[in-house]
Coordinates of C-alpha atoms in Angstrom, one line a residue:
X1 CA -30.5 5.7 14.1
X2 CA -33.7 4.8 11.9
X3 CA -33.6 4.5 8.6
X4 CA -34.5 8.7 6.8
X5 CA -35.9 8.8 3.2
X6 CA -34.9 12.1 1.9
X7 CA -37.1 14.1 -1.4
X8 CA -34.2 14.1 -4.3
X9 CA -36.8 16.9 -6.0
X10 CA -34.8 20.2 -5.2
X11 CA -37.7 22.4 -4.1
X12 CA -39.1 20.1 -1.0
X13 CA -36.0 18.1 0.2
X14 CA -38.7 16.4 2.4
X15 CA -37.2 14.0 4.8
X16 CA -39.6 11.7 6.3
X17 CA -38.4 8.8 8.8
X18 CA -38.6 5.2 7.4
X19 CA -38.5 4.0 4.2
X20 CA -40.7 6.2 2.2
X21 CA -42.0 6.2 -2.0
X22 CA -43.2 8.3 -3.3
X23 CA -42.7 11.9 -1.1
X24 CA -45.9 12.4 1.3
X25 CA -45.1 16.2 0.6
X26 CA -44.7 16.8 -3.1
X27 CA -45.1 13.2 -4.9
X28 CA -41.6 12.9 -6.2
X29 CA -39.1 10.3 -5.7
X30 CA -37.3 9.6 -2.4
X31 CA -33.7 8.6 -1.7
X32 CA -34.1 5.9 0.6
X33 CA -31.6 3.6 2.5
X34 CA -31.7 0.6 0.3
X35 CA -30.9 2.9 -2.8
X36 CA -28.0 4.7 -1.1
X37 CA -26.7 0.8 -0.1
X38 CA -26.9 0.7 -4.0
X39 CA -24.8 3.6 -4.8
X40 CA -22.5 2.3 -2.2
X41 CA -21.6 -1.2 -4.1
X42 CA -21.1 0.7 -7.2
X43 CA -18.8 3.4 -5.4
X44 CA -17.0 0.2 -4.4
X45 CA -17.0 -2.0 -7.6
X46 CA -15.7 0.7 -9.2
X47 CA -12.7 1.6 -6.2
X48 CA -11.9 -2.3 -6.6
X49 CA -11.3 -1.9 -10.3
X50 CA -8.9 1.3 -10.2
X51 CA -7.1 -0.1 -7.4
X52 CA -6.6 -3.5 -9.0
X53 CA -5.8 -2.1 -12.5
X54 CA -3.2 1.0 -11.3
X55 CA -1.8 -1.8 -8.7
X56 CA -1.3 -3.8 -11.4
X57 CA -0.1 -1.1 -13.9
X58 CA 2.3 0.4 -11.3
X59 CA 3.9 -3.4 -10.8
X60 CA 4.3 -4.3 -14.6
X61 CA 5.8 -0.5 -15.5
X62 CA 7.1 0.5 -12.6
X63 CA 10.6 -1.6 -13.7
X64 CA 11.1 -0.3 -16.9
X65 CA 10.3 3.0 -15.9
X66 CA 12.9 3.0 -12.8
X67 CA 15.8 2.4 -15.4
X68 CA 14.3 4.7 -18.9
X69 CA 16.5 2.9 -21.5
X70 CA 17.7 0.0 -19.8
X71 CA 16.2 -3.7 -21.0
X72 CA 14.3 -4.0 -17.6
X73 CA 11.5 -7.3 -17.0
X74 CA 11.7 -7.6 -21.3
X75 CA 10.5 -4.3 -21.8
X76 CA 12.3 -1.1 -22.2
X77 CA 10.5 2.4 -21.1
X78 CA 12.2 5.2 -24.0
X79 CA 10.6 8.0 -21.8
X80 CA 12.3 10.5 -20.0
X81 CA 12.9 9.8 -16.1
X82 CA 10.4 13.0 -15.8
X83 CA 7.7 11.6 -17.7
X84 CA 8.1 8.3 -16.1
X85 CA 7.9 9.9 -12.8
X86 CA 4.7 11.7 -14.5
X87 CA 3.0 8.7 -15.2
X88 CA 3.4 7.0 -11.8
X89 CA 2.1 9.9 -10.5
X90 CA -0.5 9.6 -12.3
X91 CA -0.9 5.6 -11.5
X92 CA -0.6 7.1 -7.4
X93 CA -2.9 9.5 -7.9
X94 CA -6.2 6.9 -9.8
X95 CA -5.2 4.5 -6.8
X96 CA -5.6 6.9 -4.0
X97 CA -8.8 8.1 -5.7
X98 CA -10.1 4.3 -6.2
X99 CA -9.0 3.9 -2.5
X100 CA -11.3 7.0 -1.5
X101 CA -14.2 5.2 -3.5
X102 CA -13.7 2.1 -2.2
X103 CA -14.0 3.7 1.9
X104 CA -17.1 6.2 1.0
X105 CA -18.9 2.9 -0.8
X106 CA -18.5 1.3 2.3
X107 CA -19.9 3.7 4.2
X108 CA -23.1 4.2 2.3
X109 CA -23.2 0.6 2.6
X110 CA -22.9 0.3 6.3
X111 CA -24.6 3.4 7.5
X112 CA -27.1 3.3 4.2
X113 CA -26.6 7.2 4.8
X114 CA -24.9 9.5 3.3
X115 CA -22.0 11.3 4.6
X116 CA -21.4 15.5 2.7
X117 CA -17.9 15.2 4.5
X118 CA -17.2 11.9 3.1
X119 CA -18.3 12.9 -0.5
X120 CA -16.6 16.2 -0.6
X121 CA -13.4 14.4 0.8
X122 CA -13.6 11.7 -3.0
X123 CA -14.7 14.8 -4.8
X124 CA -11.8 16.8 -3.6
X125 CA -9.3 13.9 -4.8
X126 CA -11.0 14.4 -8.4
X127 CA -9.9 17.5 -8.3
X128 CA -6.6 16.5 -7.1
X129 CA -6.5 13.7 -9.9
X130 CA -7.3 16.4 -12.3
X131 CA -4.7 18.6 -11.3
X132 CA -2.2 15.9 -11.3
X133 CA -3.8 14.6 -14.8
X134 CA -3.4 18.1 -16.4
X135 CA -0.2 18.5 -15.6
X136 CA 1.1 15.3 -16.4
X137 CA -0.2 16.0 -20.3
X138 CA 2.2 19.4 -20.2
X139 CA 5.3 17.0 -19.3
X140 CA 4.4 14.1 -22.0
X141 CA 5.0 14.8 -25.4
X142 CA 2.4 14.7 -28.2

């Protein structure tokens, strides 16, 4: 499939075939390939990062959190076993999210296209995220 530069200005939404600056129909700027590749690598820098960090969260607190006010790894979690399930929940939730970035960045960077299913699929695990975030903050004290 050849590369499509698409019009980002709302009323034309040109799309012309090839790679295209400015829009033939209304002057504005076009979306093209290489900046949808760009996207892409950002989507997946920033997947990389949550995954490493809640991986690495979920391995150092996971322990403690097991076993709430048990001497667990040299730390001790003083939560409750609900709010440690809470926050691990949480820690699931940032790493599925981070693995949802990491798949639709790769796809922007293959295809240098982008896919509405793909990005209402991360959008959708936001939400999710959200839901889970929101009611983790009624289950934690403060």
């Amino acid at each position: 499939m050849p590369a499509v530069s698409t019009c980002l200005a709302p009323s034309c939404g040109t799309k012309v075939e090839g790679t295209v600056d400015p829009c033939p129909n209304c002057g504005g700027k076009m979306r093209t390939p290489r900046t949808v590749r760009a996207m892409g690598w950002l989507l997946l820098a920033c997947g990389v990062f949550l995954v490493g960090l809640m991986s690495y969260l979920w391995v150092v607190l996971a322990p403690a959190m097991a076993h709430p006010g048990d001497l667990t790894g040299g730390t001790t979690f003083t939560g409750t076993a609900e709010q440690a399930r809470t926050i691990l929940t949480v820690f699931g939730a940032v790493l599925v999210f981070g693995l949802g970035s990491i798949g639709y960045g790769l796809w922007l960077i293959v295809t240098g296209r982008r896919s509405i299913a793909m990005m209402i699929g991360v959008l959708v695990l936001a939400a999710v995220l959200i839901a889970i975030s929101w009611r983790a903050m009624a289950v934690l004290p403060g």
